[in-house]
Coordinates of C-alpha atoms (C1' of nucleotides) in Angstrom, one line a residue:
Chain A
M1 CA -52.4 -76.6 -10.9
P2 CA -50.6 -80.0 -10.5
S3 CA -47.0 -79.8 -9.4
F4 CA -44.1 -81.8 -8.0
A5 CA -40.8 -81.1 -6.4
L6 CA -37.4 -82.0 -7.8
K7 CA -34.4 -82.3 -5.5
P8 CA -31.3 -80.6 -7.0
P9 CA -27.6 -80.9 -5.9
S10 CA -27.0 -78.9 -2.6
D11 CA -25.3 -76.0 -4.4
Y12 CA -27.9 -75.7 -7.2
A13 CA -29.1 -72.1 -7.9
L14 CA -31.8 -72.0 -10.6
A15 CA -31.3 -68.4 -11.8
R16 CA -27.5 -68.8 -12.0
D17 CA -27.5 -72.3 -13.5
V18 CA -30.2 -71.7 -16.1
C19 CA -29.0 -68.3 -17.2
S20 CA -25.5 -69.7 -17.9
Y21 CA -25.7 -70.4 -21.6
G22 CA -27.5 -68.6 -24.5
Y23 CA -30.0 -71.4 -25.1
F24 CA -32.1 -70.3 -22.1
L25 CA -33.1 -67.3 -24.4
L26 CA -34.1 -69.5 -27.3
A27 CA -37.7 -70.8 -27.9
P28 CA -39.4 -72.7 -26.6
N29 CA -37.7 -71.6 -23.4
R30 CA -39.2 -68.6 -21.7
W31 CA -37.2 -67.2 -18.8
N32 CA -39.5 -65.0 -16.7
V33 CA -37.3 -62.2 -15.2
K34 CA -39.8 -61.0 -12.7
E35 CA -40.6 -64.5 -11.4
Q36 CA -37.1 -65.9 -12.0
S37 CA -38.8 -69.0 -13.4
L38 CA -38.4 -71.0 -16.7
A39 CA -41.4 -72.1 -18.7
R40 CA -41.6 -74.3 -21.8
G41 CA -43.5 -77.3 -23.3
L42 CA -42.1 -80.8 -23.3
V43 CA -42.9 -83.7 -25.6
L44 CA -43.5 -87.0 -23.6
G45 CA -43.9 -89.7 -26.2
K46 CA -47.2 -88.8 -27.9
E47 CA -48.2 -86.5 -25.0
L48 CA -47.4 -82.8 -24.3
V49 CA -47.0 -80.9 -21.1
G50 CA -46.3 -77.3 -20.2
V51 CA -43.9 -76.8 -17.2
V52 CA -42.9 -73.8 -15.1
I53 CA -39.8 -74.4 -13.1
S54 CA -39.0 -72.2 -10.1
Q55 CA -36.9 -72.4 -6.9
P56 CA -38.9 -70.7 -4.1
G57 CA -36.2 -71.4 -1.4
A58 CA -32.5 -70.6 -1.2
R59 CA -29.6 -72.3 -3.1
G60 CA -29.9 -76.1 -3.0
S61 CA -33.6 -76.0 -2.0
P62 CA -36.1 -78.1 -4.0
L63 CA -37.2 -77.0 -7.5
R64 CA -40.9 -76.6 -7.9
I65 CA -42.3 -78.0 -11.2
Q66 CA -45.8 -76.7 -12.1
L67 CA -47.6 -78.6 -14.8
D68 CA -50.5 -77.6 -17.0
R69 CA -52.0 -81.1 -16.8
T70 CA -51.9 -84.2 -14.6
L71 CA -49.3 -86.8 -15.6
T72 CA -49.3 -90.5 -15.0
S73 CA -46.3 -92.0 -13.3
P74 CA -44.5 -93.1 -16.5
L75 CA -45.1 -89.7 -18.1
R76 CA -43.9 -87.9 -15.0
A77 CA -40.7 -90.1 -15.1
L78 CA -40.2 -89.0 -18.7
A79 CA -40.7 -85.3 -17.8
E80 CA -38.3 -85.7 -14.9
A81 CA -35.5 -87.2 -17.1
Q82 CA -35.8 -84.3 -19.6
L83 CA -35.7 -81.7 -16.8
R84 CA -32.7 -83.4 -15.2
R85 CA -30.9 -83.2 -18.6
M86 CA -31.9 -79.6 -19.3
L87 CA -30.9 -78.3 -15.9
R88 CA -27.8 -80.6 -15.6
L89 CA -29.0 -81.9 -12.3
D90 CA -26.8 -85.0 -12.7
E91 CA -23.7 -82.8 -12.5
D92 CA -23.5 -83.0 -8.7
E93 CA -21.2 -81.3 -6.2
S94 CA -18.3 -83.6 -7.1
H95 CA -18.5 -82.6 -10.8
V96 CA -18.5 -78.9 -9.7
R97 CA -15.5 -79.4 -7.4
A98 CA -13.6 -81.1 -10.1
F99 CA -14.0 -78.0 -12.3
H100 CA -13.2 -75.6 -9.5
K101 CA -10.0 -77.5 -8.7
V102 CA -8.8 -76.8 -12.3
D103 CA -10.1 -73.3 -12.4
P104 CA -10.7 -71.8 -9.0
R105 CA -11.8 -68.4 -10.4
W106 CA -15.5 -69.6 -10.5
K107 CA -15.5 -71.2 -7.0
R108 CA -16.9 -68.1 -5.2
K109 CA -19.8 -67.6 -7.5
G110 CA -20.2 -71.4 -7.9
R111 CA -20.4 -71.3 -11.6
A112 CA -20.0 -74.7 -13.2
R113 CA -23.3 -75.9 -14.8
L114 CA -24.2 -74.9 -18.4
F115 CA -27.9 -74.9 -19.4
R116 CA -28.8 -77.2 -22.3
S117 CA -32.0 -78.7 -23.9
P118 CA -34.2 -81.5 -22.7
T119 CA -33.1 -83.6 -25.7
L120 CA -29.9 -84.1 -27.7
F121 CA -31.9 -83.5 -30.9
E122 CA -32.9 -80.0 -29.7
D123 CA -29.3 -79.2 -28.7
V124 CA -28.0 -80.3 -32.2
L125 CA -30.7 -78.2 -34.0
K126 CA -30.0 -75.2 -31.8
T127 CA -26.3 -75.5 -32.6
V128 CA -26.9 -75.8 -36.4
T129 CA -29.3 -72.8 -36.3
S130 CA -26.6 -70.8 -34.5
C131 CA -24.0 -71.4 -37.3
N132 CA -23.3 -68.7 -40.0
V133 CA -26.0 -66.4 -38.6
T134 CA -26.1 -63.5 -36.1
W135 CA -27.8 -64.1 -32.8
P136 CA -31.1 -62.4 -33.7
G137 CA -31.3 -64.9 -36.7
T138 CA -30.9 -67.8 -34.3
V139 CA -33.6 -66.4 -32.0
Q140 CA -35.9 -66.0 -35.0
M141 CA -35.3 -69.5 -36.4
N142 CA -35.9 -71.2 -33.1
R143 CA -39.1 -69.2 -32.5
R144 CA -40.5 -70.0 -35.9
L145 CA -39.5 -73.7 -35.8
C146 CA -41.5 -74.0 -32.5
E147 CA -44.5 -72.0 -33.8
V148 CA -44.6 -73.7 -37.2
V149 CA -43.5 -77.3 -36.5
G150 CA -43.7 -77.5 -32.8
R151 CA -47.0 -77.9 -30.9
A152 CA -48.7 -75.9 -28.2
T153 CA -49.6 -77.3 -24.8
R154 CA -52.9 -76.7 -22.9
S155 CA -51.5 -73.5 -21.4
G156 CA -50.2 -72.3 -24.7
L157 CA -46.5 -73.1 -24.2
H158 CA -44.7 -74.3 -27.2
T159 CA -42.7 -77.5 -27.6
F160 CA -39.6 -77.9 -29.8
P161 CA -40.3 -79.9 -33.0
T162 CA -39.7 -83.6 -32.7
P163 CA -37.3 -85.4 -35.2
Q164 CA -40.4 -87.2 -36.6
A165 CA -42.3 -83.9 -37.2
L166 CA -39.3 -82.2 -38.8
A167 CA -38.5 -85.2 -41.0
R168 CA -42.0 -84.9 -42.5
T169 CA -41.7 -81.2 -43.1
R170 CA -41.1 -79.9 -46.6
P171 CA -37.9 -77.9 -47.2
Q172 CA -40.0 -75.0 -48.7
T173 CA -41.9 -74.7 -45.4
L174 CA -38.7 -74.5 -43.4
R175 CA -37.2 -72.0 -45.8
A176 CA -40.3 -69.7 -46.2
R177 CA -42.0 -69.9 -42.8
C178 CA -39.1 -70.7 -40.5
R179 CA -36.5 -68.6 -42.3
V180 CA -33.8 -71.3 -42.0
G181 CA -32.4 -70.5 -45.5
Y182 CA -30.0 -73.0 -47.0
R183 CA -30.1 -75.1 -43.7
D184 CA -33.5 -76.5 -44.8
L185 CA -32.2 -79.8 -46.3
R186 CA -29.6 -80.3 -43.6
I187 CA -32.2 -79.9 -40.9
I188 CA -34.5 -82.5 -42.5
E189 CA -31.6 -84.9 -43.0
L190 CA -30.6 -84.5 -39.3
A191 CA -34.2 -85.1 -38.3
R192 CA -34.3 -88.3 -40.4
L193 CA -31.1 -89.6 -38.8
F194 CA -32.5 -88.9 -35.3
A195 CA -36.0 -90.3 -36.1
A196 CA -34.5 -93.5 -37.5
R197 CA -32.0 -93.8 -34.5
S198 CA -29.2 -94.3 -37.1
P199 CA -25.9 -95.8 -36.1
E200 CA -24.2 -92.4 -36.0
I201 CA -26.8 -91.1 -33.5
R202 CA -26.4 -94.2 -31.3
I203 CA -22.6 -93.6 -31.2
I204 CA -23.1 -89.9 -30.3
E205 CA -25.6 -90.8 -27.5
D206 CA -23.4 -93.5 -26.0
P207 CA -21.6 -92.0 -22.9
A208 CA -18.9 -94.7 -23.5
T209 CA -17.9 -93.3 -26.9
P210 CA -14.3 -91.9 -26.7
D211 CA -14.0 -88.2 -27.4
E212 CA -12.1 -88.6 -30.7
L213 CA -14.7 -91.0 -32.2
L214 CA -17.5 -88.8 -30.9
H215 CA -15.9 -85.8 -32.6
Q216 CA -15.4 -87.6 -35.9
T217 CA -19.0 -88.9 -35.8
L218 CA -20.4 -85.4 -35.2
L219 CA -18.4 -84.1 -38.1
S220 CA -20.1 -86.6 -40.4
L221 CA -23.5 -85.1 -39.6
P222 CA -25.0 -82.7 -42.1
G223 CA -24.5 -79.0 -41.1
V224 CA -22.0 -79.9 -38.5
G225 CA -18.4 -78.6 -38.9
P226 CA -15.6 -78.1 -36.4
Y227 CA -17.4 -75.3 -34.4
A228 CA -20.7 -77.2 -34.2
A229 CA -19.0 -80.5 -33.3
A230 CA -17.1 -78.9 -30.4
N231 CA -20.2 -77.2 -29.2
I232 CA -22.3 -80.3 -29.3
M233 CA -19.5 -82.0 -27.3
Q234 CA -19.8 -79.5 -24.5
L235 CA -23.6 -79.9 -24.6
L236 CA -22.9 -83.6 -24.0
G237 CA -20.7 -82.8 -21.0
R238 CA -17.3 -83.3 -22.9
Y239 CA -15.5 -80.0 -22.1
S240 CA -12.1 -80.6 -23.6
R241 CA -12.6 -78.9 -27.0
L242 CA -13.3 -75.3 -27.8
P243 CA -15.9 -74.3 -30.3
L244 CA -13.8 -71.5 -31.8
D245 CA -15.7 -68.9 -33.8
T246 CA -15.6 -65.1 -34.5
E247 CA -16.8 -64.6 -30.9
S248 CA -13.6 -66.3 -29.7
V249 CA -11.5 -63.9 -31.8
R250 CA -13.4 -61.0 -30.4
H251 CA -12.7 -62.3 -26.9
G252 CA -9.1 -62.9 -27.6
R253 CA -8.6 -59.4 -28.9
T254 CA -10.8 -57.4 -26.4
V255 CA -10.4 -59.3 -23.2
L256 CA -7.2 -61.3 -23.5
G257 CA -5.4 -58.6 -25.5
F258 CA -4.1 -60.9 -28.3
T259 CA -3.1 -59.3 -31.6
G260 CA -2.6 -60.5 -35.1
N261 CA -5.0 -61.8 -37.8
S262 CA -8.1 -63.9 -36.9
K263 CA -6.3 -67.2 -37.4
Q264 CA -3.4 -66.2 -35.2
V265 CA -5.7 -64.9 -32.4
M266 CA -7.8 -68.1 -32.6
R267 CA -4.6 -70.2 -32.2
R268 CA -3.6 -68.1 -29.2
V269 CA -7.0 -68.5 -27.6
H270 CA -6.8 -72.2 -28.1
E271 CA -3.3 -72.3 -26.5
H272 CA -4.5 -70.1 -23.7
F273 CA -7.1 -72.6 -22.6
T274 CA -5.1 -75.8 -23.2
P275 CA -3.8 -75.9 -19.6
F276 CA -7.4 -76.4 -18.4
Q277 CA -7.4 -79.7 -20.3
D278 CA -10.8 -81.5 -19.9
Q279 CA -12.3 -78.4 -18.4
A280 CA -11.1 -76.0 -21.1
F281 CA -14.6 -75.2 -22.4
R282 CA -16.0 -74.2 -19.1
S283 CA -13.1 -71.9 -18.3
Y284 CA -13.4 -70.3 -21.7
W285 CA -17.2 -70.0 -21.6
F286 CA -17.5 -68.5 -18.1
E287 CA -14.8 -66.0 -19.0
M288 CA -16.8 -64.9 -22.0
W289 CA -20.1 -65.0 -20.1
E290 CA -18.6 -62.8 -17.4
H291 CA -17.6 -60.3 -20.1
Y292 CA -21.2 -60.3 -21.5
E293 CA -22.6 -59.8 -18.0
K294 CA -20.2 -56.8 -17.4
L295 CA -21.6 -55.2 -20.6
Q296 CA -25.3 -56.2 -20.2
G297 CA -25.9 -56.8 -16.5
P298 CA -26.6 -60.2 -14.9
A299 CA -27.9 -62.8 -17.3
H300 CA -31.0 -63.5 -15.0
T301 CA -32.2 -60.0 -15.9
W302 CA -32.0 -60.6 -19.7
E303 CA -35.4 -60.6 -21.4
R304 CA -35.8 -63.1 -24.3
D305 CA -37.7 -60.7 -26.5
T306 CA -35.4 -57.7 -26.0
T307 CA -32.0 -59.4 -26.1
G308 CA -32.4 -60.3 -29.8
T309 CA -30.0 -57.7 -31.0
M310 CA -27.8 -57.9 -27.9
F311 CA -25.0 -60.1 -29.2
T312 CA -24.6 -58.6 -32.7
A313 CA -21.1 -57.6 -33.5
A314 CA -22.0 -53.9 -33.8
Q315 CA -23.8 -53.9 -30.5
L316 CA -21.0 -55.6 -28.6
K317 CA -18.5 -53.2 -30.2
K318 CA -20.6 -50.2 -29.0
L319 CA -21.0 -51.7 -25.5
A320 CA -17.3 -52.6 -25.2
A321 CA -16.3 -49.1 -26.2
A322 CA -18.7 -47.6 -23.7
A323 CA -17.3 -49.9 -21.0
G324 CA -13.7 -48.7 -21.8
H325 CA -12.6 -51.9 -23.6
T326 CA -10.4 -51.3 -26.6
T327 CA -11.7 -52.9 -29.7
P328 CA -9.1 -52.7 -32.5
K329 CA -10.6 -52.2 -35.9
Q330 CA -11.2 -55.5 -37.5
P331 CA -11.1 -56.4 -41.2
A332 CA -14.4 -55.9 -43.0
R333 CA -15.0 -59.7 -43.0
A334 CA -13.5 -61.9 -40.3
R335 CA -11.2 -64.6 -41.8
K336 CA -11.3 -68.0 -40.3
Chain B
dG1 C1' -4.0 -80.3 -46.7
dG2 C1' -5.2 -75.6 -47.6
dT3 C1' -8.2 -72.1 -49.6
dA4 C1' -11.7 -69.4 -52.3
dG5 C1' -16.3 -68.7 -53.0
dA6 C1' -21.3 -69.8 -52.5
dC7 C1' -24.9 -70.4 -49.4
dC8 C1' -29.2 -67.2 -46.9
dT9 C1' -31.1 -64.0 -43.6
dG10 C1' -31.5 -59.9 -40.9
dG11 C1' -29.4 -55.9 -38.9
dA12 C1' -26.9 -51.6 -39.9
dC13 C1' -26.2 -47.8 -42.5
dG14 C1' -26.4 -44.3 -46.2
dC15 C1' -29.3 -41.8 -49.0
Chain C
dG1 C1' -38.6 -46.4 -47.1
dC2 C1' -35.4 -48.4 -50.1
dG3 C1' -31.0 -50.3 -51.6
dT4 C1' -26.6 -52.0 -50.4
dC5 C1' -23.2 -54.0 -47.4
dC6 C1' -21.8 -56.9 -43.8
dA7 C1' -21.7 -61.0 -40.3
dG8 C1' -21.8 -65.6 -39.5
dG9 C1' -19.9 -71.5 -40.1
dT10 C1' -20.3 -75.2 -43.4
dC11 C1' -19.6 -77.3 -47.8
dT12 C1' -17.7 -78.2 -52.2
dA13 C1' -14.5 -77.6 -55.9
dC14 C1' -10.1 -76.8 -57.0
dC15 C1' -5.0 -76.4 -56.6

DNA sequence: GGTAGACCTGGACGC
DNA sequence: GCGTCCAGGTCTACC
């Protein structure tokens, strides 16, 4: 099997840095708990390749990238760029230090990097398919999008659908076979914007775009509201804004001990993380992630196919109660 | 500028 | 096994 090595930053730990954000559990990603490796398909222009990423040595040692086919140099460069994005290999030791200087709580474990997708398009779609749906629904939608619109590599690994493929897909197909519900037209419109490299997409992709303009441009995209815009910003490495949702309210109540209605708790969560300034999201996220790991065990032991119901409100409530966290009774439907 | 209600799916729950 | 209720963020109409 062809393979190559990728040199990560000196503090890089694959299991910790991949299992740092829920997208590692979403198709086409497959985290292998036993092997502690990540497999998925990548689209390289018109070509496909299946990759299995592992780190046979200790922290900071080279990553081993196994391929299910031989790649030419230009294709390998494309694959490498996507892997670097997904694994956040460009967030080097100085990036990590900058975060730990603001929030030293994560220095000992070295937490700083957040897993994301090989492309911005996949990150945007994963965000949109996580809105107004419980976690098992998000898992389902991503799996079906990959199976129905994505393609399979030689070794049977799936790729995420390209903007071009999704732009050609009929809304009925997305609704009936991918179970995306009312998101069908929004997903197709997003795919068309990415496929055409519209001015909005160029603004979003430009690292020089100021945060405020980036935020406003994201809000203009179909299916993207305040939560999704803030989340896409963190996926772009802009950590100043918090994607506040019902999960933030739960965290505010159960972990931070805030009281009041949802709106008040959300405001207090926002205020709580304001001192972390341009690192606010990472402080917020790792605090929540640590809470999940307390309830469910280390993230690198989570199986994709059995964690589907893990993050439902009912399940979290049960686990929090079992762990001794108080969970005040919430209104039947959380108000935003 | 703020808010109510519709949107759609799958899990939970009661019978 | 079936029916009903609930969770979830965005969008639009309306005040």
